[in-house]
Every structure is written in structure tokens, then in C-alpha cells.
Short mmCIF file of C-alpha atoms and ligand atoms in Angstrom, two decimals:
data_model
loop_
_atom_site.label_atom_id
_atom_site.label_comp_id
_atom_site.label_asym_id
_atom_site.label_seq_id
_atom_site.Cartn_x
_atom_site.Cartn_y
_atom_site.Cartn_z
CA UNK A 1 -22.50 8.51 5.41
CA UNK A 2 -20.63 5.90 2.90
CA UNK A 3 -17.22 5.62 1.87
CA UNK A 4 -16.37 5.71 -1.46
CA UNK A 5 -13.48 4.25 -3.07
CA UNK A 6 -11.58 5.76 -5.89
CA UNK A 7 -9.22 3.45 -8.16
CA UNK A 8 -7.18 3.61 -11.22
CA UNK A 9 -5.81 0.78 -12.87
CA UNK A 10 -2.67 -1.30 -11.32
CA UNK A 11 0.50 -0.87 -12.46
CA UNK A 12 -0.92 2.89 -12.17
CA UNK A 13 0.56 5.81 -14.42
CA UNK A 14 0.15 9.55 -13.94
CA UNK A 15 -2.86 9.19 -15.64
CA UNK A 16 -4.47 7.13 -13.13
CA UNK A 17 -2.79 8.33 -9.86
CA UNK A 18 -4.15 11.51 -10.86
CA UNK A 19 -7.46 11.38 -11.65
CA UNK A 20 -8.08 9.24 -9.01
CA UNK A 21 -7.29 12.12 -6.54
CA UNK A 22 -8.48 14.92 -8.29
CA UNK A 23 -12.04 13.35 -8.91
CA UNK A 24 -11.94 12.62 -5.26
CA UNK A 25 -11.41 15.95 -4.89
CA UNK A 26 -14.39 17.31 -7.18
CA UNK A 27 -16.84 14.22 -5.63
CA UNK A 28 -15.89 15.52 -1.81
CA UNK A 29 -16.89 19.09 -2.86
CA UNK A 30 -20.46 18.17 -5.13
CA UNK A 31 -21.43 15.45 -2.36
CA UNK A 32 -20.75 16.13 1.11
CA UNK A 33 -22.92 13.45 2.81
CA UNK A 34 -20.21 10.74 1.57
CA UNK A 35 -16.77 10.23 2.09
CA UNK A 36 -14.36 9.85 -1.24
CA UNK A 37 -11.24 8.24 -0.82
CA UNK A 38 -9.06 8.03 -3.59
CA UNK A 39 -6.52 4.91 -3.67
CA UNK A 40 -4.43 2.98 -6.00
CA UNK A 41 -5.11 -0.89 -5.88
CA UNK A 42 -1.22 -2.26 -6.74
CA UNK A 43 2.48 -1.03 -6.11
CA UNK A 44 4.25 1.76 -8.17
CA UNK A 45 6.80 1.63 -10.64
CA UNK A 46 10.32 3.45 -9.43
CA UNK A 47 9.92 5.83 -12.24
CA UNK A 48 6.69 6.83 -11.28
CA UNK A 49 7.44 6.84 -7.89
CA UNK A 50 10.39 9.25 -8.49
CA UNK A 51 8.00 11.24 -10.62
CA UNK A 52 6.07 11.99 -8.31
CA UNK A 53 8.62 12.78 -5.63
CA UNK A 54 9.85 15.49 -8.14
CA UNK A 55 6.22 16.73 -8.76
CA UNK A 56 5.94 16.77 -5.15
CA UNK A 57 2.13 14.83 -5.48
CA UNK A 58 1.42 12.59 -2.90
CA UNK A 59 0.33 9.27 -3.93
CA UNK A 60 -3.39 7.72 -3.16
CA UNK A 61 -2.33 5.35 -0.04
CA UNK A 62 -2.29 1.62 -1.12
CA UNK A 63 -5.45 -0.64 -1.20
CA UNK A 64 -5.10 -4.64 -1.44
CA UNK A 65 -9.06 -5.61 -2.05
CA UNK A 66 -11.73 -4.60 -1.70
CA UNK A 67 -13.28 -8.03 -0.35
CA UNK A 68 -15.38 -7.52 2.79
CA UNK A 69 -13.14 -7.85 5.76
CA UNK A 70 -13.93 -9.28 9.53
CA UNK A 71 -13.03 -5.25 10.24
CA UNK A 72 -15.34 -4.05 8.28
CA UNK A 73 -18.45 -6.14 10.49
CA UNK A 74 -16.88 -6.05 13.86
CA UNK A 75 -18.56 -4.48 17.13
CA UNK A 76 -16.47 -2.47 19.60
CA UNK A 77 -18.24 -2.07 22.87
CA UNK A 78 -18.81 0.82 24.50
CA UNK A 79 -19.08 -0.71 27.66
CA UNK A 80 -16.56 -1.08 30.32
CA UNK A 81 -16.70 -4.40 31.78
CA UNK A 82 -13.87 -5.33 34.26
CA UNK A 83 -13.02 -8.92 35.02
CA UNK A 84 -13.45 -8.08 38.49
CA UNK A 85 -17.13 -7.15 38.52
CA UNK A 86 -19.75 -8.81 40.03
CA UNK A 87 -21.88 -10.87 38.25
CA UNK A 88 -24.94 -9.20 39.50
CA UNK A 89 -23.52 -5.78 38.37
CA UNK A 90 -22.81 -7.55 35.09
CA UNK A 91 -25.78 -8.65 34.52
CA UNK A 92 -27.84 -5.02 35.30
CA UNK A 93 -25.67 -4.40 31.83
CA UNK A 94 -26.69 -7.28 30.04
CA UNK A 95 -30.92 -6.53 30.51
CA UNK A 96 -29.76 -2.69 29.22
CA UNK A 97 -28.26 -4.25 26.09
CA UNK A 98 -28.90 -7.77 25.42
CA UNK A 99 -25.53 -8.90 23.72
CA UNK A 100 -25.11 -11.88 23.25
CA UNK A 101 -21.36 -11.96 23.57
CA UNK A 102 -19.16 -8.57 24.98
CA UNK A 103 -15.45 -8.04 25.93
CA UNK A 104 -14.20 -8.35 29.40
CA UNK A 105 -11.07 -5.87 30.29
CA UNK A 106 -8.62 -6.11 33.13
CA UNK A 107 -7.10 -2.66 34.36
CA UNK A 108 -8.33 -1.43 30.66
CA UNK A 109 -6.09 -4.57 28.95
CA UNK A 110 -8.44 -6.95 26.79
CA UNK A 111 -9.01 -10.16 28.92
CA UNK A 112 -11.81 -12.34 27.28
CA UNK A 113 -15.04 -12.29 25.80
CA UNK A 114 -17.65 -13.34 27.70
CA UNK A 115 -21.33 -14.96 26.52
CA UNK A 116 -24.45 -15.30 27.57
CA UNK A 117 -23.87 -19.32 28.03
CA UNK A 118 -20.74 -18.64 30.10
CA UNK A 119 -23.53 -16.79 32.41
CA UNK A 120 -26.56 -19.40 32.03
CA UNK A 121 -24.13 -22.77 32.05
CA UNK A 122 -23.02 -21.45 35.35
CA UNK A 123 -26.52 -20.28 36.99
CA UNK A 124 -27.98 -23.77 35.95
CA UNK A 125 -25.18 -25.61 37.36
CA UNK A 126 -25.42 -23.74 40.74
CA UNK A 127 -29.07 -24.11 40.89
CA UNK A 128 -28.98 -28.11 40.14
CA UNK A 129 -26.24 -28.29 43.05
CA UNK A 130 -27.17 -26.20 45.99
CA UNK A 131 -30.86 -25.41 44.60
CA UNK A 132 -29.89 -21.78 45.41
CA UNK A 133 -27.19 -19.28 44.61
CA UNK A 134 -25.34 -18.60 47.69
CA UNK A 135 -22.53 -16.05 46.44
CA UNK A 136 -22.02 -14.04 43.55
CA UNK A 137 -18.89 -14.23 42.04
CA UNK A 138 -16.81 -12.22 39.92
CA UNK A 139 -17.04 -12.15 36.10
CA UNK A 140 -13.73 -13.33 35.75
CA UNK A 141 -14.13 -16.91 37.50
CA UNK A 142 -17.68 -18.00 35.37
CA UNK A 143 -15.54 -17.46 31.94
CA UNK A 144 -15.07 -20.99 29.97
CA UNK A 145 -12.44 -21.48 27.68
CA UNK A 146 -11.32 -18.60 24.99
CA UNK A 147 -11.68 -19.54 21.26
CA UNK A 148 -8.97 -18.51 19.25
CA UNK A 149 -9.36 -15.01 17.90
CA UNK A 150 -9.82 -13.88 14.59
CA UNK A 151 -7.94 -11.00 12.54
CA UNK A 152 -9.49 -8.01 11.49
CA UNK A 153 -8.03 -8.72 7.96
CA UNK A 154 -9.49 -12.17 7.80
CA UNK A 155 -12.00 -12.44 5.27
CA UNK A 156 -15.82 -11.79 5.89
CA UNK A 157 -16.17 -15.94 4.73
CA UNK A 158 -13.58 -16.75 6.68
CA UNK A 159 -14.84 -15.04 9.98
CA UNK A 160 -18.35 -16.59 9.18
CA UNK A 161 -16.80 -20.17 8.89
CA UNK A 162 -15.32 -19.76 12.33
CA UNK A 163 -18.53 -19.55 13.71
CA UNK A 164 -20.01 -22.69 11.67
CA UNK A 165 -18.43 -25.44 14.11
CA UNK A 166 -19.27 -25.48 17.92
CA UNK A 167 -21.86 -23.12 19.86
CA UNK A 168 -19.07 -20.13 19.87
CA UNK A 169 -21.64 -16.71 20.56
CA UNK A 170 -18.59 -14.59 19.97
CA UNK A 171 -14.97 -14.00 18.99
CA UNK A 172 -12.43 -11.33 19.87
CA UNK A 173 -10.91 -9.57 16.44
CA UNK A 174 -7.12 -8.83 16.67
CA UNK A 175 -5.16 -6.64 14.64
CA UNK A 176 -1.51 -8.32 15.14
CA UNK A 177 -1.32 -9.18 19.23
CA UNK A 178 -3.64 -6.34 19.81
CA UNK A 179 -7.12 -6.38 20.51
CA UNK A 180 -9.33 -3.79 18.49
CA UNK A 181 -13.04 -5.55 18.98
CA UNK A 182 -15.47 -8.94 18.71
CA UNK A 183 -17.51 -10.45 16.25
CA UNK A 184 -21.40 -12.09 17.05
CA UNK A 185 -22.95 -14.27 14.79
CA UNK A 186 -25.27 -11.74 13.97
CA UNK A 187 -22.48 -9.70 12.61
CA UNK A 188 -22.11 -12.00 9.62
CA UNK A 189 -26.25 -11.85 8.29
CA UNK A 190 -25.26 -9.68 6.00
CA UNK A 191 -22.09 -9.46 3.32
CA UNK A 192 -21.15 -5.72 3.52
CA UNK A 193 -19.76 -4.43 -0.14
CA UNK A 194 -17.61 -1.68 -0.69
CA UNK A 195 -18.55 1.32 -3.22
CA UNK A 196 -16.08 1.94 -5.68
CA UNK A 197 -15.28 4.33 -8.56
CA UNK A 198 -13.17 3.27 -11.19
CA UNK A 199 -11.05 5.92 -12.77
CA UNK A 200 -8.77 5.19 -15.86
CA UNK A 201 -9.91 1.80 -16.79
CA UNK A 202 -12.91 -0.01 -16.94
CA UNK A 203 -11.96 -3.62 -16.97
CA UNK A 204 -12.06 -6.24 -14.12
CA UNK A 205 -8.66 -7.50 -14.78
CA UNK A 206 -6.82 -4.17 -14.79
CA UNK A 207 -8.73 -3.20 -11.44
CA UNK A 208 -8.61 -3.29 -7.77
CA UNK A 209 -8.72 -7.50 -6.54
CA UNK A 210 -12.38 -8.51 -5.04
CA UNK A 211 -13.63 -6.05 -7.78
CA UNK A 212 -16.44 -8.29 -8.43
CA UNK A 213 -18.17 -8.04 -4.35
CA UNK A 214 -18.40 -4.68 -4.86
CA UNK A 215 -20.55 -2.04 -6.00
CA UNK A 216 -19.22 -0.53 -9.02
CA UNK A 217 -21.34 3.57 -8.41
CA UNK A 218 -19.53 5.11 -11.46
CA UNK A 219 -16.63 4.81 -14.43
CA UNK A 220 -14.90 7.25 -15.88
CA UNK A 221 -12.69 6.38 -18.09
CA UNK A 222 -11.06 7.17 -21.94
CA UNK A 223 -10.24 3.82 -23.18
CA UNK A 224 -12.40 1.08 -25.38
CA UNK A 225 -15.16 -0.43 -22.93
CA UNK A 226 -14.73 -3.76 -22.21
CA UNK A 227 -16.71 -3.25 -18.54
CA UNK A 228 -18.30 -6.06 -16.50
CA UNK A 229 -21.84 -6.77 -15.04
CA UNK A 230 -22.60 -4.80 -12.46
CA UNK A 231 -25.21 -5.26 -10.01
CA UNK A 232 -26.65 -1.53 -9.58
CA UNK A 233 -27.09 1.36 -11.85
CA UNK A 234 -24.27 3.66 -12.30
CA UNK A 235 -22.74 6.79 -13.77
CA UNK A 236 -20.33 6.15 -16.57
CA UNK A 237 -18.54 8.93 -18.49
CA UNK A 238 -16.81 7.28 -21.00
CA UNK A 239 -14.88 9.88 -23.21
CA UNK A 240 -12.50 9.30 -25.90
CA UNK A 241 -10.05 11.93 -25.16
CA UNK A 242 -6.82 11.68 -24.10
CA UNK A 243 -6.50 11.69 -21.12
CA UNK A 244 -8.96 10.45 -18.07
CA UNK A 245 -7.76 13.75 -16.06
CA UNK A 246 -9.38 15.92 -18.94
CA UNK A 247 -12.50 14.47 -18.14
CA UNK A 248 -12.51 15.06 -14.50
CA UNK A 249 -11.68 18.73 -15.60
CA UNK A 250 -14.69 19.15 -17.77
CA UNK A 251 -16.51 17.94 -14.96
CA UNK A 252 -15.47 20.37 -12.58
CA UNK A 253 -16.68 22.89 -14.92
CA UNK A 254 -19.80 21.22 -15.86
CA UNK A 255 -20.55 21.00 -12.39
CA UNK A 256 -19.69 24.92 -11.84
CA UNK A 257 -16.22 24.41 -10.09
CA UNK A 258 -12.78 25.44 -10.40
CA UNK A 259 -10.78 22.92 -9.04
CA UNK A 260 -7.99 24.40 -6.30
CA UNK A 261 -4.66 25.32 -7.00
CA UNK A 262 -3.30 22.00 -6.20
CA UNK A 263 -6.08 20.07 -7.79
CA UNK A 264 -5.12 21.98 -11.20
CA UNK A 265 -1.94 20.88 -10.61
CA UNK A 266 -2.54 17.06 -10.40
CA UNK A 267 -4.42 17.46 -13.32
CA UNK A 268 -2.59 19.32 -15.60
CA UNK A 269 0.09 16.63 -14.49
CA UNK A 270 -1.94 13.73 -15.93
CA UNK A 271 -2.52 15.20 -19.16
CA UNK A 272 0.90 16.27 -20.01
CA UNK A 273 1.66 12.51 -19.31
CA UNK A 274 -0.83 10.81 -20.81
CA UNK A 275 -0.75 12.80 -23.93
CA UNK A 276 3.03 12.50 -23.88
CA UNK A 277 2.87 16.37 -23.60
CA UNK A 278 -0.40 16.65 -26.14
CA UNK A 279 1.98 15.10 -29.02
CA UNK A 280 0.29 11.42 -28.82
CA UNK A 281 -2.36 10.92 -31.40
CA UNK A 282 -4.87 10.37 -28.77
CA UNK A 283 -4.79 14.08 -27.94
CA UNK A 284 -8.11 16.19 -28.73
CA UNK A 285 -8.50 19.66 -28.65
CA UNK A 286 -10.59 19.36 -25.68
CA UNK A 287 -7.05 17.78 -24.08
CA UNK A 288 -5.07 20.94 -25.75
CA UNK A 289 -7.43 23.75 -24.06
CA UNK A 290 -7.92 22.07 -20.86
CA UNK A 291 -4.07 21.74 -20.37
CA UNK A 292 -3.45 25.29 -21.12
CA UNK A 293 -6.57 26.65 -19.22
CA UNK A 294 -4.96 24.44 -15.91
CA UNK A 295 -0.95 25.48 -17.24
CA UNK A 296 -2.26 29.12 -16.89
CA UNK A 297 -4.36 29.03 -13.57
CA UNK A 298 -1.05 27.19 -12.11
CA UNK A 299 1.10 29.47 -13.73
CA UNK A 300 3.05 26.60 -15.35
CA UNK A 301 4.71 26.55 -18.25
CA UNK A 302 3.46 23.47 -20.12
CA UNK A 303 6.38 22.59 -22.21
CA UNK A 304 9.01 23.12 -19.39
CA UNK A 305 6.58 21.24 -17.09
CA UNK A 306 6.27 18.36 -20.03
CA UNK A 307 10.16 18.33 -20.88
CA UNK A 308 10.65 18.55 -16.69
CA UNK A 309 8.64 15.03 -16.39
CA UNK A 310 10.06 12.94 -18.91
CA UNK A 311 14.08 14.16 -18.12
CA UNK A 312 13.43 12.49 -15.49
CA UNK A 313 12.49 9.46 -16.61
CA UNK A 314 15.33 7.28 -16.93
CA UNK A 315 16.49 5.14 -20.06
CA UNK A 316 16.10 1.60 -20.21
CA UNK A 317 19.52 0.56 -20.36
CA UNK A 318 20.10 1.36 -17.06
CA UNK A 319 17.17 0.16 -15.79
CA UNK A 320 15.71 -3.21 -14.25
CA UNK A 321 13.82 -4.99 -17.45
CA UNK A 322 11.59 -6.77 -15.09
CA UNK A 323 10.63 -3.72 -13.36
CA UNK A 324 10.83 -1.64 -16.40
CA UNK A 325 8.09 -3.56 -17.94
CA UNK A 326 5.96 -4.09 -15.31
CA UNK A 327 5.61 -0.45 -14.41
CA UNK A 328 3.19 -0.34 -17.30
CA UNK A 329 1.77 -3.73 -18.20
CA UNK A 330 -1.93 -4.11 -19.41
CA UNK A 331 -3.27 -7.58 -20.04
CA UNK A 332 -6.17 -8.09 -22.20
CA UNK A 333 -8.03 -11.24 -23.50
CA UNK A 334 -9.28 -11.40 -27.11
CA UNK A 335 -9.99 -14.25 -29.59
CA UNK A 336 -9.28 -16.49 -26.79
CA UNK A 337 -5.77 -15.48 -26.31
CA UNK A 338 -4.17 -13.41 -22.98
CA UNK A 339 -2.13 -10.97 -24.12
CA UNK A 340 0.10 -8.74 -22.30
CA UNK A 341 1.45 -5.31 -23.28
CA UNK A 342 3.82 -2.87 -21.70
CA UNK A 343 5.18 0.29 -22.51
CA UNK A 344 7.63 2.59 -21.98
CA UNK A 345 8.72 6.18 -22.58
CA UNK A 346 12.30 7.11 -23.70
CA UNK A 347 13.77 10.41 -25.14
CA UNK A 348 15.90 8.28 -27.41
CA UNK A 349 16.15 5.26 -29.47
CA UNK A 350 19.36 5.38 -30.17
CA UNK A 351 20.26 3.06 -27.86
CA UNK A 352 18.15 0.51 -28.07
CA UNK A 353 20.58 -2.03 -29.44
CA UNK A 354 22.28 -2.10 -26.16
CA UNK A 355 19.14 -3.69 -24.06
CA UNK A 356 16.77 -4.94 -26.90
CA UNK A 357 18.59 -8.07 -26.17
CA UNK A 358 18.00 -8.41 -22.37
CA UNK A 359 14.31 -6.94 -22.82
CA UNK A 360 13.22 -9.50 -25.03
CA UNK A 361 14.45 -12.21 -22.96
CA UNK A 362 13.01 -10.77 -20.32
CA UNK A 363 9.61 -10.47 -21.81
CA UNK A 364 9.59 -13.82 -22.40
CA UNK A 365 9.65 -14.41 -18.62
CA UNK A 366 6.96 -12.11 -17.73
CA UNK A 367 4.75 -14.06 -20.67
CA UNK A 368 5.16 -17.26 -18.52
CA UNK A 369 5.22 -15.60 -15.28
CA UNK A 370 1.82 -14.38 -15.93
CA UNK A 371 0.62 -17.67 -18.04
CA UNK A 372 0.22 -15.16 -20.91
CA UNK A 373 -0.08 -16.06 -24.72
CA UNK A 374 2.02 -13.04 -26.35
CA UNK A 375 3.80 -10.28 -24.41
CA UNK A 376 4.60 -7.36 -26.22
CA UNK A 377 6.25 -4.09 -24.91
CA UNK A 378 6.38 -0.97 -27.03
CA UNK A 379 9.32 1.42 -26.26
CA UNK A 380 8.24 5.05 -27.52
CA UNK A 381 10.40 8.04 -27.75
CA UNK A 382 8.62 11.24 -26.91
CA UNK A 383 10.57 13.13 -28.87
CA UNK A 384 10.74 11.75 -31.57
CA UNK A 385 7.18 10.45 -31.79
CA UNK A 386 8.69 7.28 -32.63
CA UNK A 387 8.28 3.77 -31.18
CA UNK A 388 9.70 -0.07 -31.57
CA UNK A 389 7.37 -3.39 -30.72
CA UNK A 390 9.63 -6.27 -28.66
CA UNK A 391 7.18 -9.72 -29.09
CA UNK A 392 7.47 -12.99 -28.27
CA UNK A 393 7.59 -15.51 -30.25
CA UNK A 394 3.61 -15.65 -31.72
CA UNK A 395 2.00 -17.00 -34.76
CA UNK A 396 0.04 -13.51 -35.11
CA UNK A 397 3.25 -11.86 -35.10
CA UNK A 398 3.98 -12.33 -38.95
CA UNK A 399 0.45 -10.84 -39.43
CA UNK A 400 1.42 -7.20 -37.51
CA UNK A 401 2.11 -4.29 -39.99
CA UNK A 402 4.75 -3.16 -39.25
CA UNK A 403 8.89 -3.78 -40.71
CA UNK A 404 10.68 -5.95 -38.95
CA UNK A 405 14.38 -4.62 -37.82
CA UNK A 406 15.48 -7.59 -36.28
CA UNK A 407 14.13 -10.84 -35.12
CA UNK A 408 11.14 -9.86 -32.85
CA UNK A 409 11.63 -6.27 -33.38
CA UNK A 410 9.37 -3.78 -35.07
CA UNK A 411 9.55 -0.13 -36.32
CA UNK A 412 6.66 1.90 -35.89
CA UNK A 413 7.51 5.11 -36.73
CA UNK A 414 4.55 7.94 -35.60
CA UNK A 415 2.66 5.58 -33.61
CA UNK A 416 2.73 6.81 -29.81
CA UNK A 417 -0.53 5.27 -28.55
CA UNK A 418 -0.85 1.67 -27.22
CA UNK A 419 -4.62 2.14 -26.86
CA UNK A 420 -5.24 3.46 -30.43
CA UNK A 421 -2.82 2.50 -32.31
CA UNK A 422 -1.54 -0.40 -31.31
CA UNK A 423 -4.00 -2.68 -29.78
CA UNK A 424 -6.43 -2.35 -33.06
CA UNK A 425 -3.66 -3.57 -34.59
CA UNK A 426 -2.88 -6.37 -32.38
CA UNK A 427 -6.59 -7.72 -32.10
CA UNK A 428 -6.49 -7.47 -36.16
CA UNK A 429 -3.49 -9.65 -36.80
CA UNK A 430 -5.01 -12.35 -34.42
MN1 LIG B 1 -5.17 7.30 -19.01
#
């Protein structure tokens, strides 16, 4: 039994929060012997944190890495040694299990680890003194000196490395000032990976950190493929539809499933947002009758349900620029050049003159915050199915085709998609 680790991108939208948990949903039900889990691999946005809250979906619980952890080797003993056993009673355990390192407890509290040296360094030293062993003494007085512990966070390398200096046979794990189990040297022969699923995305820099020590089992994803090596076959269902929650739904059904009430939900949820409520070019009819087919099992109303999520987004004025931009920030690198693009969803542009201002300054921040070569952000008002392009300053810029309405600010009247619309357009002008 493996766990399996389902991700969307970071800086997550609906999109990705979504199909994340609804394909763990489907992969739970078609392949019981493993364990899906779906996460998100980076913090939330407000907006879509409020979204949700007003949705009433749970979010995937936060995952930092996926680099192999100390916790992820460690040994937790099942047996019950007290510091105030015998050494002969310790040692009928020892033949039964031949550890070469096991935790000590005192009244059930962690005390020590004791090794096999700590046993033969004192039988040899007895033996060269008195040429006999007269008394048997209590676990407790033969332990040597404790090594500091390590932390079941610490890195698999790191937790190797501790053992690369000195004779240590073991060391007890910690999680904060408590003890949850001990590490051998022979718990670090092998680098554990973790399985992972990447939903939404398919490129190492939008994904979960530590990406690259694990193994990648499948993608499914609707944007271009820009995907790395991977080191074992895998499934990918690369679809160019609008939304990566449509393609989980076609797999329910290709797999002979209706996905529950709930699951429906989550979905139907994704594509309303990813589409921008099926208005975004992007949308295919596949998109259109899977949203209604989900709308009607739920009994949802899709337009209400559409207009319902984006009231609730707020405008930009009063938002925080930094945080406004970041909520949905993918970089990519072409031509040699990192580029960085946000966007946003309004239900207006007519007041855009009060923050373009502020945004644009504060773009050019995020462009050096993240050592970027262009930032761009691209405000788009569903309603309208209209959007405006902030840049930094950028040589390419001139080459973009679009009318400039004021210094660093472009019209772009119809275009709603960053993915299709915009980013051939960016990778053109450079
Ligand atoms: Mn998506």
C-alpha cells in the first residue's frame, strides 16, 4: 500500500484546488490498494481562500516538499524497554531482534537510545578487570553519552550526514521536544521517493518543491507541455480543454463512474472558474456539456453559481497589489528570458485608472523580487470579456500587438485566456 500525492500548481486557482481533490476522489474509488492524497504545494490567495469559504469546499491540506524526510525512514520500536531492566533481560530481547540501536523509556517517557557498543564496551571492560561479571546491572547505568537528536523534518541527506562522523549506531528522531522514534544506519541504504500526480500543470517550476526526487506516476493537465524527465513510465492525459476538472470528469465516465454529489460539486466549481463561466475562449464543447451534465446532477444553476463566484471576488482597488498579483502568478522561461505573468478577474474596468498606477509599480517589485526578466499581469473583466496587459519596462514590449492606452498599458479587448491567448503572443514578440 503506497501513498500517492496529488498536486496542482502553486499559487493554486479553483482549477487546481479542484481537480486535485476530485481526481483523488475518482483514483481512491478505481484503485483501492493505494492511498490518494490530494494536496496543494504553496499558500492561497485571500480571494481564493474566501471563495472557497463561500463554496463551502475544503481545501487539500498544505504540502512543503516532497524531499524525502528523516520521518519518512525512521523505526519506532515496538518494544518496551525500561531503563530499569536488567541487562540480562535486555539482552534475551536483543538475540529475538538483533537491533543494532533501540529506545530506552522511563515510566513510558523517552530516556535514551541504547546500542549494541554501549552493551559490548561495557562487557569487555568488565571482563579485562575482574575476568568475570560479578553483577548485572541495570540498562540505565551501561548507557554512554546521548548524541544530539535529529528532527523528523530534517532532510533524508541531512539525517545520513549525521551518521558520517563518529561510530554513532543510532539516533533518536524528535518532532519539536517530543520523541516520536530512532534512526539506524541501515535506515539511510536507501533514498525513499514520494509518488506524485500532477494535476493542472505540468512544469517543474510551477510544481510542488523537491519535484525532481520524486516519482512523477501520472499528469493530467490542459495547458502547453513543457514537462520534465522523468525517471519511470507514466500516465499523462494531456487535453486541450478548458478546464483540468473536465478532464477528471470524462474520466470518471470513461472509467464507468459517477462521481458523488459532492465530487460533482468540486468539479462543476472548477470549470465555471476556469472557463470564466464557459465565456473564455479556451472553452470546448466538451467543457459546455460536462458543466451542465454536473450543474444538473447538483441541481445548480450554472449561471447563478458562475455570477455567485466572481461577486465575490473583490476589485483591485481595494485590494493588496502584492497579494493581488501573486494569487495568480505563473513564471515561465523562453528564449532565455524568465518571465512572470499574473492575472486577475474583475467585473469592471472602469476603474482601473484608480490602481493601474500602484499595480505597475508594484509589478516592478515582484519582477526583482523573483529575479525575473518581464512581469506582466493581465486584469480581465468577466463580463465584459475584456482585458488590459500592465508590463514592465521590456524591449519585447514594443513588439506585443496590442494598443497601447498609456505608458505600459495595453487594451486587449476579447482576449480572456493567459494560456492561449496571451502567452503565444508573448513568446512571439520575444
Ligand atoms: Mn486550469
Amino acid at each position: 500500500m503506497a501513498e500517492v500525492y496529488i498536486t496542482g500548481h502553486r499559487n493554486p486557482d479553483l482549477d487546481s484546488l479542484c481537480s486535485a481533490l476530485a481526481y483523488a476522489d475518482l483514483k481512491n474509488l478505481t484503485d483501492p490498494d493505494n492511498t490518494y492524497i490530494p494536496v496543494r504545494c504553496s499558500h492561497m490567495g485571500e480571494d481564493i481562500r474566501t471563495l472557497l469559504q463561500v463554496l463551502e469546499i475544503d481545501a487539500p491540506e498544505y504540502m512543503r516538499n516532497v524531499y524525502p524526510k528523516v520521518s519518512d525512514v525512521m523505526l519506532t520500536s515496538g518494544m518496551k524497554t525500561e531503563a530499569d531492566m536488567s541487562l540480562s533481560e535486555c539482552a534475551r530481547l536483543i538475540t529475538e531482534k538483533t537491533p543494532s540501536a533501540f529506545p530506552i523509556f522511563d515510566k513510558g517517557e523517552f530516556y535514551g537510545l541504547l546500542s549494541i557498543d554501549d552493551i559490548s564496551i561495557w562487557t569487555m571492560k568488565n571482563l579485562a578487570d575482574f575476568g568475570e561479571i560479578t553483577e548485572i546491572p541495570q540498562v540505565r547505568d551501561i548507557m554512554r553519552e546521548q548524541a544530539e537528536p535529529l528532527q523528523a523534518d530534517d532532510s533524508f541527506e541531512d539525517g545520513k550526514n549525521a551518521f558520517l562522523n563518529g561510530s554513532k549506531r543510532g539516533l533518536a528522531v524528535f518532532r519539536g521536544d517530543e520523541y516520536v522514534g530512532y534512526v539506524t544506519r541501515r535506515c539511510f541504504l536507501n533514498t525513499p521517493r514520494y509518488n506524485v500526480i500532477l494535476v493542472d500543470h505540468n512544469e517543474m517550476s510551477q510544481s510542488i518543491k523537491g519535484l525532481e526526487t520524486a516519482n512523477i506516476l501520472e499528469i493530467i493537465d490542459h495547458h502547453r507541455l513543457n514537462a520534465m524527465k522523468t525517471s519511470i513510465p507514466l500516465f499523462i492525459d494531456a487535453e486541450p480543454l478548458g478546464s483540468t476538472c473536465t478532464i477528471v470528469y470524462q474520466l470518471f465516465l470513461r472509467n464507468g463512474l459517477r462521481p458523488s454529489l459532492k465530487t460533482a460539486r468540486i468539479l462543476l466549481t472548477g470549470i465555471v472558474a476556469d472557463t470564466l463561466i464557459l465565456k473564455s475562449p479556451t472553452t470546448t464543447q466538451t467543457d459546455i456539456g460536462s458543466a451542465y451534465a454536473l450543474a444538473a446532477m447538483c441541481r445548480i444553476d450554472l449561471e447563478e453559481y458562475g455570477r455567485k463566484m466572481f461577486s465575490n471576488i473583490e476589485g483591485l482597488k481595494s485590494r493588496d497589489p502584492a497579494e493581488a498579483i501573486s494569487s495568480d502568478f505563473k513564471t515561465y522561461s523562453e528564449k532565455n528570458m524568465k518571465i512572470g505573468i499574473g492575472q486577475c478577474e474583475v467585473t469592471t474596468l472602469k476603474d482601473m485608472n484608480d490602481y493601474c498606477g500602484i499595480y505597475l509599480e508594484t509589478l516592478n517589485d515582484v519582477k526583482k523580487k523573483n529575479g525575473l526578466d518581464w512581469a506582466l499581469l493581465m486584469i480581465t473583466d468577466v463580463i465584459s470579456e475584456h482585458s488590459i496587459l500592465l508590463s514592465t519596462a521590456c524591449k519585447a514590449e514594443k513588439q506585443l500587438p496590442y494598443s497601447v492606452t498609456d505608458e505600459h498599458v495595453y487594451d486587449m479587448p476579447g482576449v480572456m485566456s493567459r494560456k492561449k491567448q496571451l502567452l503565444p503572443e508573448i513568446i512571439n514578440a520575444l
